[in-house]
Amino acid sequence: PPDVEVLGRSTWTFLHTAAAYFPDKPTPAQRASMISLLRSLPVIYPCGWCAQDFGKDLAQNPPDVSNGKKLSEWLCQRHNQVNKKLGKPLFDCLKVDERWKDGPAD
Ligand code: FAD
């Protein structure tokens, strides 16, 4: 079976980075593709219980793909939901761009 920690870190890296660079004014095709990417996770994510719980969370909290900022915020909350479940510290969602886009201010 896959290493759920390595898989998780790489998946979050991909998802947060894609959200950070998602446009301010996404085209309908970009919105639709992002929604189908996210909705695919509960179906194909190769950690069964992760996929199942994520599917429930997604059903209760539909993705906001109206722009990159909203998507990043939404994804941060979804990741925090998993952090909470695993007893990990919650991430400050105001720092999502610093972590995944701009880097720390100097
Ligand atoms: P990760 O949680 O992988 O985070 C990586 C980095 O992201 C952190 O170092 C931090 O810089 C940043 N970060 C942390 N929180 C946030 C946030 N809220 N917003 C933005 N950036 C943040 N594991 C399980 O054991 N059980 C599960 O049910 C489970 N479900 C998962 C569901 C999904 C959809 C995904 C993608 C992963 C899931 N995982 C699950 C894996 C788990 O979330 C972690 O990826 C794994 O435990 C490794 O954790 P980590 O401490 O290295 O940091």
CSV table of C-alpha atoms and ligand atoms in Angstrom, one decimal:
chain,number,residue,atom,x,y,z
A,1,PRO,CA,0.0,0.0,0.0
A,2,PRO,CA,1.1,3.6,-0.5
A,3,ASP,CA,2.8,5.6,2.2
A,4,VAL,CA,-0.2,7.7,3.3
A,5,GLU,CA,2.0,10.5,4.8
A,6,VAL,CA,4.2,10.9,1.7
A,7,LEU,CA,1.1,10.6,-0.5
A,8,GLY,CA,-0.7,13.2,1.6
A,9,ARG,CA,2.2,15.7,1.6
A,10,SER,CA,2.6,15.5,-2.2
A,11,THR,CA,-1.1,15.7,-2.8
A,12,TRP,CA,-1.5,18.8,-0.6
A,13,THR,CA,1.5,20.3,-2.3
A,14,PHE,CA,-0.1,19.9,-5.7
A,15,LEU,CA,-3.6,21.0,-4.6
A,16,HIS,CA,-2.5,24.1,-2.6
A,17,THR,CA,-0.1,25.1,-5.4
A,18,ALA,CA,-2.8,24.7,-8.1
A,19,ALA,CA,-5.2,26.8,-5.9
A,20,ALA,CA,-2.5,29.5,-5.3
A,21,TYR,CA,-2.0,29.9,-9.0
A,22,PHE,CA,-5.7,29.5,-10.0
A,23,PRO,CA,-6.7,32.7,-11.8
A,24,ASP,CA,-8.6,35.7,-10.3
A,25,LYS,CA,-11.0,35.4,-13.2
A,26,PRO,CA,-11.1,31.7,-14.2
A,27,THR,CA,-12.7,30.7,-17.4
A,28,PRO,CA,-15.7,28.3,-17.3
A,29,ALA,CA,-13.4,25.5,-18.5
A,30,GLN,CA,-10.9,26.2,-15.7
A,31,ARG,CA,-13.7,26.2,-13.1
A,32,ALA,CA,-15.2,23.0,-14.4
A,33,SER,CA,-11.8,21.2,-14.5
A,34,MET,CA,-11.0,22.2,-11.0
A,35,ILE,CA,-14.3,20.9,-9.8
A,36,SER,CA,-13.9,17.6,-11.5
A,37,LEU,CA,-10.3,17.3,-10.2
A,38,LEU,CA,-11.6,17.8,-6.6
A,39,ARG,CA,-14.6,15.6,-7.1
A,40,SER,CA,-12.4,12.8,-8.5
A,41,LEU,CA,-10.4,12.6,-5.2
A,42,PRO,CA,-13.1,10.7,-3.2
A,43,VAL,CA,-13.3,8.2,-6.2
A,44,ILE,CA,-9.6,7.6,-7.0
A,45,TYR,CA,-7.5,8.8,-4.1
A,46,PRO,CA,-5.4,5.8,-3.2
A,47,CYS,CA,-6.1,5.8,0.6
A,48,GLY,CA,-9.6,4.4,1.0
A,49,TRP,CA,-10.6,5.9,4.4
A,50,CYS,CA,-9.0,9.3,3.5
A,51,ALA,CA,-11.0,9.3,0.2
A,52,GLN,CA,-14.2,8.4,2.0
A,53,ASP,CA,-13.9,11.1,4.7
A,54,PHE,CA,-12.9,13.7,2.1
A,55,GLY,CA,-15.9,12.8,0.1
A,56,LYS,CA,-18.2,13.5,3.1
A,57,ASP,CA,-16.5,16.8,3.8
A,58,LEU,CA,-16.7,17.8,0.1
A,59,ALA,CA,-20.5,17.0,0.1
A,60,GLN,CA,-21.0,19.3,3.1
A,61,ASN,CA,-18.6,22.0,1.8
A,62,PRO,CA,-18.8,22.3,-2.0
A,63,PRO,CA,-15.7,23.8,-3.6
A,64,ASP,CA,-15.6,27.5,-4.2
A,65,VAL,CA,-13.9,28.0,-7.6
A,66,SER,CA,-15.1,31.5,-8.2
A,67,ASN,CA,-11.4,32.7,-8.0
A,68,GLY,CA,-8.0,31.7,-6.8
A,69,LYS,CA,-8.3,33.4,-3.4
A,70,LYS,CA,-11.6,31.8,-2.6
A,71,LEU,CA,-10.4,28.4,-3.7
A,72,SER,CA,-7.2,28.7,-1.6
A,73,GLU,CA,-9.3,29.6,1.4
A,74,TRP,CA,-11.7,26.8,0.8
A,75,LEU,CA,-8.8,24.3,0.4
A,76,CYS,CA,-7.1,25.5,3.5
A,77,GLN,CA,-10.3,24.8,5.5
A,78,ARG,CA,-10.6,21.3,4.0
A,79,HIS,CA,-6.9,20.6,4.9
A,80,ASN,CA,-7.6,22.0,8.4
A,81,GLN,CA,-10.5,19.6,8.7
A,82,VAL,CA,-8.1,16.7,8.1
A,83,ASN,CA,-5.5,18.2,10.4
A,84,LYS,CA,-8.2,18.4,13.1
A,85,LYS,CA,-9.1,14.7,12.6
A,86,LEU,CA,-5.5,13.7,12.8
A,87,GLY,CA,-4.8,15.8,15.9
A,88,LYS,CA,-2.3,18.1,13.9
A,89,PRO,CA,-2.1,21.8,14.5
A,90,LEU,CA,-4.5,24.0,12.5
A,91,PHE,CA,-2.9,26.2,9.8
A,92,ASP,CA,-3.5,29.9,9.8
A,93,CYS,CA,-5.3,30.4,6.5
A,94,LEU,CA,-4.2,34.0,6.2
A,95,LYS,CA,-0.7,32.6,5.5
A,96,VAL,CA,-1.7,30.4,2.6
A,97,ASP,CA,-0.2,32.6,-0.1
A,98,GLU,CA,3.0,33.0,1.9
A,99,ARG,CA,3.3,29.2,2.2
A,100,TRP,CA,2.2,28.2,-1.3
A,101,LYS,CA,2.8,31.2,-3.6
A,102,ASP,CA,4.8,34.3,-2.5
A,103,GLY,CA,7.2,32.8,0.1
A,104,PRO,CA,8.0,34.6,3.4
A,105,ALA,CA,8.3,38.4,3.3
A,106,ASP,CA,11.8,39.6,4.0
B,1,FAD,P1,0.6,17.8,5.7
B,1,FAD,O1,-0.7,17.8,6.4
B,1,FAD,O2,0.8,16.9,4.6
B,1,FAD,O3,0.8,19.3,5.2
B,1,FAD,C1,1.9,19.6,4.3
B,1,FAD,C2,2.2,21.1,4.5
B,1,FAD,O4,1.1,21.9,4.2
B,1,FAD,C3,2.5,21.5,6.0
B,1,FAD,O5,3.9,21.3,6.3
B,1,FAD,C4,2.1,23.0,6.0
B,1,FAD,O6,3.2,23.8,5.6
B,1,FAD,C5,1.0,23.0,5.0
B,1,FAD,N1,-0.3,23.0,5.6
B,1,FAD,C6,-0.8,22.4,6.7
B,1,FAD,N2,-2.1,22.6,6.9
B,1,FAD,C7,-2.5,23.5,5.9
B,1,FAD,C8,-3.7,24.1,5.5
B,1,FAD,N3,-4.8,23.9,6.3
B,1,FAD,N4,-3.7,24.9,4.5
B,1,FAD,C9,-2.6,25.1,3.7
B,1,FAD,N5,-1.4,24.6,4.0
B,1,FAD,C10,-1.3,23.7,5.1
B,1,FAD,N6,-4.0,11.0,6.5
B,1,FAD,C11,-4.5,10.1,7.4
B,1,FAD,O7,-3.8,9.5,8.1
B,1,FAD,N7,-5.9,9.9,7.4
B,1,FAD,C12,-6.7,10.5,6.6
B,1,FAD,O8,-7.9,10.3,6.6
B,1,FAD,C13,-6.2,11.5,5.6
B,1,FAD,N8,-7.0,12.1,4.7
B,1,FAD,C14,-6.4,12.8,3.7
B,1,FAD,C15,-7.2,13.4,2.7
B,1,FAD,C16,-6.7,14.1,1.7
B,1,FAD,C17,-7.5,14.7,0.6
B,1,FAD,C18,-5.3,14.3,1.7
B,1,FAD,C19,-4.6,15.1,0.5
B,1,FAD,C20,-4.4,13.8,2.6
B,1,FAD,C21,-5.0,13.0,3.7
B,1,FAD,N9,-4.2,12.5,4.7
B,1,FAD,C22,-4.8,11.6,5.6
B,1,FAD,C23,-2.7,12.8,4.8
B,1,FAD,C24,-2.5,13.9,5.8
B,1,FAD,O9,-3.4,15.0,5.6
B,1,FAD,C25,-1.1,14.4,5.8
B,1,FAD,O10,-0.7,14.8,4.4
B,1,FAD,C26,0.0,13.4,6.3
B,1,FAD,O11,-0.4,13.0,7.6
B,1,FAD,C27,1.4,14.1,6.4
B,1,FAD,O12,1.2,15.2,7.2
B,1,FAD,P2,2.3,16.4,7.4
B,1,FAD,O13,2.3,16.6,8.9
B,1,FAD,O14,3.6,16.0,6.8
B,1,FAD,O15,1.7,17.7,6.7
